[in-house]
CSV table of C-alpha atoms and ligand atoms in Angstrom, one decimal:
chain,number,residue,atom,x,y,z
A,1,UNK,CA,117.5,123.3,108.5
A,2,UNK,CA,118.5,119.7,109.6
A,3,UNK,CA,115.7,117.3,109.9
A,4,UNK,CA,116.4,113.6,110.7
A,5,UNK,CA,114.8,110.4,109.5
A,6,UNK,CA,112.4,109.9,112.3
A,7,UNK,CA,111.6,106.2,113.2
A,8,UNK,CA,110.0,106.9,116.4
A,9,UNK,CA,106.9,104.8,117.1
A,10,UNK,CA,104.7,107.6,118.4
A,11,UNK,CA,104.4,110.5,118.6
A,12,UNK,CA,105.9,110.0,115.3
A,13,UNK,CA,107.0,111.5,112.0
A,14,UNK,CA,104.5,113.9,110.2
A,15,UNK,CA,104.7,114.7,106.5
A,16,UNK,CA,106.9,117.8,106.1
A,17,UNK,CA,104.4,119.6,103.7
A,18,UNK,CA,101.8,119.3,106.5
A,19,UNK,CA,104.1,120.9,109.1
A,20,UNK,CA,104.9,123.7,106.8
A,21,UNK,CA,101.4,124.5,106.1
A,22,UNK,CA,100.6,124.7,109.6
A,23,UNK,CA,103.5,126.9,110.1
A,24,UNK,CA,102.4,129.2,107.3
A,25,UNK,CA,98.9,129.7,108.8
A,26,UNK,CA,99.9,129.6,112.4
A,27,UNK,CA,99.6,133.3,113.3
A,28,UNK,CA,96.6,134.0,111.1
A,29,UNK,CA,94.3,131.1,110.5
A,30,UNK,CA,91.9,131.7,107.5
A,31,UNK,CA,92.3,135.5,107.7
A,32,UNK,CA,90.9,135.6,111.1
A,33,UNK,CA,93.8,137.3,112.6
A,34,UNK,CA,94.1,134.6,115.1
A,35,UNK,CA,95.8,131.3,115.5
A,36,UNK,CA,93.8,128.1,115.1
A,37,UNK,CA,94.7,127.6,118.8
A,38,UNK,CA,92.9,130.9,119.7
A,39,UNK,CA,89.6,130.6,118.0
A,40,UNK,CA,86.3,129.1,119.5
A,41,UNK,CA,85.4,125.6,118.7
A,42,UNK,CA,81.9,126.9,117.8
A,43,UNK,CA,83.1,129.4,115.2
A,44,UNK,CA,82.4,128.7,111.6
A,45,UNK,CA,86.1,128.3,110.4
A,46,UNK,CA,86.8,125.7,113.1
A,47,UNK,CA,83.6,123.8,112.2
A,48,UNK,CA,84.6,123.5,108.7
A,49,UNK,CA,87.9,122.2,109.5
A,50,UNK,CA,86.2,119.5,112.0
A,51,UNK,CA,83.6,118.5,109.5
A,52,UNK,CA,86.0,118.3,106.4
A,53,UNK,CA,88.4,116.1,108.5
A,54,UNK,CA,85.5,113.7,109.3
A,55,UNK,CA,84.3,113.5,105.6
A,56,UNK,CA,87.9,112.8,104.3
A,57,UNK,CA,88.4,110.1,106.8
A,58,UNK,CA,85.2,108.3,105.7
A,59,UNK,CA,86.1,108.9,102.1
A,60,UNK,CA,89.6,107.4,102.4
A,61,UNK,CA,88.0,104.4,104.2
A,62,UNK,CA,85.3,104.0,101.5
A,63,UNK,CA,82.6,104.1,104.1
A,64,UNK,CA,79.1,105.5,103.7
A,65,UNK,CA,76.9,107.5,106.0
A,66,UNK,CA,75.9,104.5,108.1
A,67,UNK,CA,79.3,105.2,109.9
A,68,UNK,CA,80.1,108.1,112.0
A,69,UNK,CA,83.5,109.6,113.0
A,70,UNK,CA,83.9,110.7,116.5
A,71,UNK,CA,86.9,112.7,118.1
A,72,UNK,CA,87.4,111.8,121.7
A,73,UNK,CA,90.1,112.6,124.1
A,74,UNK,CA,91.8,110.2,126.8
A,75,UNK,CA,93.9,108.3,124.1
A,76,UNK,CA,93.3,104.9,122.6
A,77,UNK,CA,93.9,103.7,126.4
A,78,UNK,CA,90.6,105.3,127.3
A,79,UNK,CA,88.8,103.3,124.5
A,80,UNK,CA,90.0,100.1,126.2
A,81,UNK,CA,87.6,101.1,128.9
A,82,UNK,CA,85.0,102.8,127.0
A,83,UNK,CA,84.3,99.9,124.8
A,84,UNK,CA,83.5,97.5,127.6
A,85,UNK,CA,81.7,100.1,129.5
A,86,UNK,CA,79.2,100.8,126.7
A,87,UNK,CA,78.8,97.4,125.1
A,88,UNK,CA,79.6,94.5,127.2
A,89,UNK,CA,77.8,92.8,130.0
A,90,UNK,CA,78.2,89.5,131.9
A,91,UNK,CA,75.7,87.9,129.6
A,92,UNK,CA,77.1,89.3,126.5
A,93,UNK,CA,80.9,89.7,127.3
A,94,UNK,CA,83.6,91.3,125.0
A,95,UNK,CA,85.7,88.8,123.3
A,96,UNK,CA,89.4,89.5,122.9
A,97,UNK,CA,92.3,88.3,120.9
A,98,UNK,CA,95.5,89.2,123.1
A,99,UNK,CA,98.3,89.8,120.5
A,100,UNK,CA,100.6,92.3,122.3
A,101,UNK,CA,100.8,94.9,125.1
A,102,UNK,CA,98.1,97.1,124.0
A,103,UNK,CA,95.8,94.2,123.2
A,104,UNK,CA,96.3,92.8,126.6
A,105,UNK,CA,95.6,96.2,128.3
A,106,UNK,CA,92.4,96.4,126.3
A,107,UNK,CA,91.5,92.8,127.5
A,108,UNK,CA,92.3,93.8,131.1
A,109,UNK,CA,89.9,96.7,131.2
A,110,UNK,CA,87.1,94.3,130.2
A,111,UNK,CA,88.4,91.8,132.8
A,112,UNK,CA,88.3,94.4,135.6
A,113,UNK,CA,84.6,94.8,134.8
A,114,UNK,CA,84.0,91.2,134.8
A,115,UNK,CA,82.9,91.1,131.2
A,116,UNK,CA,85.9,89.7,129.2
A,117,UNK,CA,86.2,86.5,127.3
A,118,UNK,CA,89.6,85.3,125.9
A,119,UNK,CA,89.3,84.2,122.3
A,120,UNK,CA,92.9,83.6,121.7
A,121,UNK,CA,96.4,84.7,123.0
A,122,UNK,CA,99.9,84.5,121.6
A,123,UNK,CA,101.5,85.8,124.8
A,124,UNK,CA,103.2,82.3,125.4
A,125,UNK,CA,105.1,83.0,122.0
A,126,UNK,CA,106.3,86.4,123.1
A,127,UNK,CA,103.6,87.8,120.7
A,128,UNK,CA,105.8,86.8,117.6
A,129,UNK,CA,102.5,86.4,115.5
A,130,UNK,CA,99.0,87.0,115.5
A,131,UNK,CA,96.6,84.0,115.6
A,132,UNK,CA,95.0,82.3,112.5
A,133,UNK,CA,91.3,82.4,112.1
A,134,UNK,CA,91.1,78.8,113.1
A,135,UNK,CA,92.7,79.6,116.5
A,136,UNK,CA,89.9,82.2,117.4
A,137,UNK,CA,87.4,81.0,120.0
A,138,UNK,CA,84.9,83.7,119.8
A,139,UNK,CA,82.0,83.3,122.2
A,140,UNK,CA,78.8,83.3,120.0
A,141,UNK,CA,77.0,85.5,122.6
A,142,UNK,CA,79.9,88.0,122.7
A,143,UNK,CA,78.9,91.6,122.4
A,144,UNK,CA,81.9,92.3,120.1
A,145,UNK,CA,85.3,90.7,119.2
A,146,UNK,CA,88.2,93.0,119.6
A,147,UNK,CA,91.5,92.9,117.9
A,148,UNK,CA,94.5,95.0,117.8
A,149,UNK,CA,95.2,95.3,114.1
A,150,UNK,CA,98.7,96.3,114.3
A,151,UNK,CA,101.0,95.4,117.4
A,152,UNK,CA,103.2,98.4,117.5
A,153,UNK,CA,105.6,97.1,120.2
A,154,UNK,CA,106.2,93.6,118.7
A,155,UNK,CA,105.9,94.4,115.1
A,156,UNK,CA,103.0,92.1,114.2
A,157,UNK,CA,99.9,93.0,112.1
A,158,UNK,CA,96.6,91.1,111.0
A,159,UNK,CA,96.9,90.5,107.2
A,160,UNK,CA,93.3,89.1,107.2
A,161,UNK,CA,90.0,90.4,108.6
A,162,UNK,CA,88.6,87.8,111.2
A,163,UNK,CA,85.3,86.2,110.4
A,164,UNK,CA,83.1,86.6,113.4
A,165,UNK,CA,79.8,85.4,112.4
A,166,UNK,CA,77.2,87.5,114.0
A,167,UNK,CA,79.5,89.1,116.4
A,168,UNK,CA,80.6,92.7,115.6
A,169,UNK,CA,84.1,93.3,114.8
A,170,UNK,CA,86.1,96.0,116.8
A,171,UNK,CA,89.6,97.0,116.1
A,172,UNK,CA,92.3,99.2,117.7
A,173,UNK,CA,94.0,100.5,114.6
A,174,UNK,CA,96.1,103.1,116.3
A,175,UNK,CA,99.4,102.2,114.5
A,176,UNK,CA,98.0,101.2,111.0
A,177,UNK,CA,94.8,103.2,110.3
A,178,UNK,CA,94.8,104.6,106.8
A,179,UNK,CA,98.0,102.9,105.9
A,180,UNK,CA,96.4,100.4,103.3
A,181,UNK,CA,93.0,99.9,101.6
A,182,UNK,CA,91.3,97.5,103.9
A,183,UNK,CA,87.8,96.0,104.1
A,184,UNK,CA,86.7,98.5,106.8
A,185,UNK,CA,83.0,97.7,106.2
A,186,UNK,CA,83.5,94.4,108.0
A,187,UNK,CA,84.2,96.4,111.1
A,188,UNK,CA,81.7,97.9,113.4
A,189,UNK,CA,84.1,100.0,115.4
A,190,UNK,CA,87.5,101.2,114.6
A,191,UNK,CA,89.6,103.5,116.7
A,192,UNK,CA,93.1,105.0,116.5
A,193,UNK,CA,95.0,107.3,118.8
A,194,UNK,CA,96.4,109.7,116.0
A,195,UNK,CA,99.8,110.2,117.2
A,196,UNK,CA,101.2,107.2,115.4
A,197,UNK,CA,100.1,107.4,111.9
A,198,UNK,CA,97.7,110.4,111.5
A,199,UNK,CA,98.6,113.4,113.5
A,200,UNK,CA,99.9,115.0,116.9
A,201,UNK,CA,98.8,113.4,120.2
A,202,UNK,CA,95.6,114.6,121.8
A,203,UNK,CA,92.8,112.9,119.9
A,204,UNK,CA,91.3,109.6,119.0
A,205,UNK,CA,89.4,108.9,115.9
A,206,UNK,CA,86.5,106.5,116.4
A,207,UNK,CA,84.8,105.2,113.2
A,208,UNK,CA,81.7,103.5,114.3
A,209,UNK,CA,78.3,102.1,112.9
A,210,UNK,CA,75.8,104.7,113.7
A,211,UNK,CA,73.3,102.0,114.8
A,212,UNK,CA,75.8,101.0,117.6
A,213,UNK,CA,76.1,104.5,119.3
A,214,UNK,CA,72.7,106.1,118.8
A,215,UNK,CA,71.9,105.2,122.5
A,216,UNK,CA,74.4,104.4,125.4
A,217,UNK,CA,73.6,103.1,129.0
A,218,UNK,CA,72.1,106.1,130.8
A,219,UNK,CA,73.9,105.2,133.9
A,220,UNK,CA,77.4,105.9,132.4
A,221,UNK,CA,78.9,109.4,133.0
A,222,UNK,CA,78.4,111.8,130.2
A,223,UNK,CA,82.0,111.9,129.0
A,224,UNK,CA,82.3,108.0,128.8
A,225,UNK,CA,79.1,107.6,126.7
A,226,UNK,CA,79.6,107.3,122.8
A,227,UNK,CA,76.2,108.8,122.3
A,228,UNK,CA,77.4,112.1,123.8
A,229,UNK,CA,79.9,112.5,121.1
A,230,UNK,CA,77.5,111.2,118.3
A,231,UNK,CA,74.5,113.4,119.2
A,232,UNK,CA,76.7,116.5,119.4
A,233,UNK,CA,79.0,116.0,116.5
A,234,UNK,CA,81.8,115.5,119.0
A,235,UNK,CA,81.4,119.2,120.1
A,236,UNK,CA,79.6,118.5,123.3
A,237,UNK,CA,82.6,119.9,125.1
A,238,UNK,CA,85.7,121.7,123.8
A,239,UNK,CA,87.6,119.2,121.5
A,240,UNK,CA,91.2,119.1,121.1
A,241,UNK,CA,91.0,121.5,118.1
A,242,UNK,CA,94.5,121.7,117.2
A,243,UNK,CA,94.9,117.9,116.9
A,244,UNK,CA,91.9,117.7,114.8
A,245,UNK,CA,93.0,120.5,112.6
A,246,UNK,CA,96.4,118.6,112.0
A,247,UNK,CA,94.4,115.2,111.5
A,248,UNK,CA,92.6,117.2,108.8
A,249,UNK,CA,95.7,118.3,107.1
A,250,UNK,CA,97.2,114.9,107.2
A,251,UNK,CA,94.1,113.3,105.7
A,252,UNK,CA,94.0,115.9,103.0
A,253,UNK,CA,97.7,115.2,102.3
A,254,UNK,CA,97.0,111.5,102.0
A,255,UNK,CA,94.1,112.1,99.4
A,256,UNK,CA,96.7,114.4,97.5
A,257,UNK,CA,99.2,111.5,97.5
A,258,UNK,CA,96.6,109.2,95.7
A,259,UNK,CA,94.7,107.9,98.8
A,260,UNK,CA,95.3,104.6,100.4
A,261,UNK,CA,96.1,102.5,97.4
A,262,UNK,CA,99.2,104.7,96.7
A,263,UNK,CA,100.4,104.9,100.3
A,264,UNK,CA,100.0,101.1,100.6
A,265,UNK,CA,102.3,100.7,97.8
A,266,UNK,CA,105.1,102.9,99.3
A,267,UNK,CA,104.4,101.4,102.8
A,268,UNK,CA,105.0,97.9,101.3
A,269,UNK,CA,108.1,99.0,99.4
A,270,UNK,CA,109.6,100.4,102.8
A,271,UNK,CA,108.8,97.3,104.7
A,272,UNK,CA,110.1,95.0,102.0
A,273,UNK,CA,113.4,97.1,101.9
A,274,UNK,CA,113.9,96.8,105.7
A,275,UNK,CA,112.9,93.0,106.0
A,276,UNK,CA,115.2,92.3,103.1
A,277,UNK,CA,118.0,93.8,105.1
A,278,UNK,CA,117.3,91.6,108.0
A,279,UNK,CA,116.7,88.3,105.9
A,280,UNK,CA,120.0,88.8,103.9
A,281,UNK,CA,122.1,89.5,107.0
A,282,UNK,CA,122.9,85.7,107.4
A,283,UNK,CA,121.6,85.8,111.1
A,284,UNK,CA,123.3,89.1,112.1
A,285,UNK,CA,119.8,90.7,112.5
A,286,UNK,CA,116.9,88.6,113.6
A,287,UNK,CA,113.4,89.7,113.2
A,288,UNK,CA,111.0,89.4,116.2
A,289,UNK,CA,107.8,88.7,114.2
A,290,UNK,CA,107.1,85.6,112.4
A,291,UNK,CA,107.2,86.1,108.7
A,292,UNK,CA,103.5,85.8,107.9
A,293,UNK,CA,102.7,88.2,110.8
A,294,UNK,CA,105.1,90.9,110.0
A,295,UNK,CA,104.0,94.5,110.4
A,296,UNK,CA,104.4,96.9,107.5
A,297,UNK,CA,104.6,99.8,110.0
A,298,UNK,CA,106.8,98.7,112.8
A,299,UNK,CA,109.9,96.5,111.9
A,300,UNK,CA,111.4,94.8,115.1
A,301,UNK,CA,114.8,93.1,115.2
A,302,UNK,CA,117.7,92.2,117.2
A,303,UNK,CA,121.5,92.2,117.0
A,304,UNK,CA,123.8,89.4,118.3
A,305,UNK,CA,124.2,91.1,121.6
A,306,UNK,CA,123.1,94.3,123.7
A,307,UNK,CA,126.4,96.0,123.3
A,308,UNK,CA,126.1,95.8,119.3
A,309,UNK,CA,122.5,97.0,120.0
A,310,UNK,CA,123.6,100.2,121.9
A,311,UNK,CA,126.4,100.9,119.3
A,312,UNK,CA,123.8,100.6,116.6
A,313,UNK,CA,121.5,103.2,118.2
A,314,UNK,CA,124.2,105.5,118.8
A,315,UNK,CA,125.7,105.2,115.2
A,316,UNK,CA,122.4,105.4,113.6
A,317,UNK,CA,121.7,108.7,115.2
A,318,UNK,CA,125.1,110.0,113.9
A,319,UNK,CA,123.8,109.2,110.6
A,320,UNK,CA,120.6,111.0,111.0
A,321,UNK,CA,118.5,108.0,111.7
A,322,UNK,CA,116.6,108.7,114.9
A,323,UNK,CA,114.2,106.6,117.1
A,324,UNK,CA,115.3,103.2,116.0
A,325,UNK,CA,115.6,101.8,119.6
A,326,UNK,CA,113.0,99.2,120.4
A,327,UNK,CA,110.6,99.0,123.2
A,328,UNK,CA,112.1,97.7,126.5
A,329,UNK,CA,109.7,94.7,126.7
A,330,UNK,CA,111.1,93.3,123.4
A,331,UNK,CA,114.6,94.9,123.3
A,332,UNK,CA,116.6,95.4,120.1
A,333,UNK,CA,115.5,97.8,117.4
A,334,UNK,CA,112.3,98.9,116.1
A,335,UNK,CA,112.0,100.9,113.0
A,336,UNK,CA,108.5,102.6,112.6
A,337,UNK,CA,107.8,103.4,109.0
A,338,UNK,CA,104.5,105.2,109.0
A,339,UNK,CA,102.8,106.9,106.0
A,340,UNK,CA,104.9,110.0,106.5
A,341,UNK,CA,108.3,108.1,106.2
A,342,UNK,CA,109.7,108.5,102.8
A,343,UNK,CA,111.0,105.4,100.9
A,344,UNK,CA,114.3,107.0,100.9
A,345,UNK,CA,114.4,106.9,104.7
A,346,UNK,CA,114.1,103.1,104.5
A,347,UNK,CA,116.7,102.8,101.9
A,348,UNK,CA,119.3,104.8,104.0
A,349,UNK,CA,118.5,102.7,107.1
A,350,UNK,CA,118.9,99.5,105.0
A,351,UNK,CA,122.3,100.8,103.8
A,352,UNK,CA,123.3,101.8,107.3
A,353,UNK,CA,122.4,98.1,108.5
A,354,UNK,CA,124.6,96.7,105.8
A,355,UNK,CA,127.5,98.8,106.6
A,356,UNK,CA,127.1,98.3,110.5
A,357,UNK,CA,127.1,94.7,109.9
A,358,UNK,CA,130.3,94.7,107.7
A,359,UNK,CA,132.1,96.8,110.3
A,360,UNK,CA,131.0,94.7,113.5
B,401,LIG,C1,100.3,103.6,121.2
B,401,LIG,C2,99.2,102.7,121.2
B,401,LIG,C3,98.0,102.7,122.2
B,401,LIG,C4,98.0,103.7,123.3
B,401,LIG,O1,97.6,104.8,122.7
B,401,LIG,P1,97.5,106.1,123.8
B,401,LIG,O2,96.8,107.1,122.9
B,401,LIG,O3,98.8,106.4,124.3
B,401,LIG,O4,96.5,105.7,124.9
B,401,LIG,C5,97.1,101.8,122.0
B,401,LIG,N1,97.0,100.8,120.9
B,401,LIG,C6,98.1,100.8,120.1
B,401,LIG,C7,97.9,99.9,118.9
B,401,LIG,C8,99.1,101.8,120.0
B,401,LIG,O5,100.1,101.7,119.1
């Protein structure tokens, strides 16, 4: 069996052990004589999977029972709209830091509803960095302050938790949730489309303070209200059961690896290896992100010209290194090194980068 080192940004690499486990129980889940794809979401065996995944997520994040885990469909992109619909008004707008494509998409949804306030933007600098605390102009009447914790396309990440005073802090953590221990308690709402770092596409994890979602605006459609998911344990309608089952396996795998402290060490090591390959290349490779904003999950860099970039992608693939082409809005390369990427993958890519440069 030939498997590549998969640097795709999302859907992305998953732990091999997790895929093998799912394969082994695919035809007969928990002695039911059926696949997990075929059983009712109201059946006990499914319910166990659902509740265990929720409990493991809170445990990994070191959050207590004042938080709830919701499973919602529609991708992180639907959260961009659900958040202002549920929480923002003209009097108490949503405040946003615009630090990349997805952060901007989130801001635009609030803007369309007439409930957005711009706290900071680094767009004029092609999103090479995230703003410093001193640059954040968060309206003190804001219903929330929203950040995108890791900017998947540009390869930047917040390495501090913004201070927001009395304003609740919300974060899109689609591409770095559960990649490191973090002060999650400072956040009131965290969400992540799982297809980057935590599972297959199809579900968004929303971790939210219960006090925020006990009651939503009654005028909102049922499926756009957080309280619908909260009151029914995310089982109001049929949940994406297979995605949640896979997320459950990934979080169990994370716990077995030693939790977030251990995975953070590995993630830091992988990032260190790749950024060193860029920094030691005497200008052959140039990183897109400013050093103090560099992402530990998505490493973005350019080569001297587009011809070399095309050649790099093609030769990388010949060397079993897949998915290194960058997003069209940034150009160049992007190596996504999520939790499931082994350190060895980063080492082999760094070796390839050195060899490619010598031969160029
Ligand atoms: C991929 C991504 C999104 C979009 O997620 P969908 O689930 O495709 O809607 C949003 N935010 C971030 C940070 C992402 O990486």
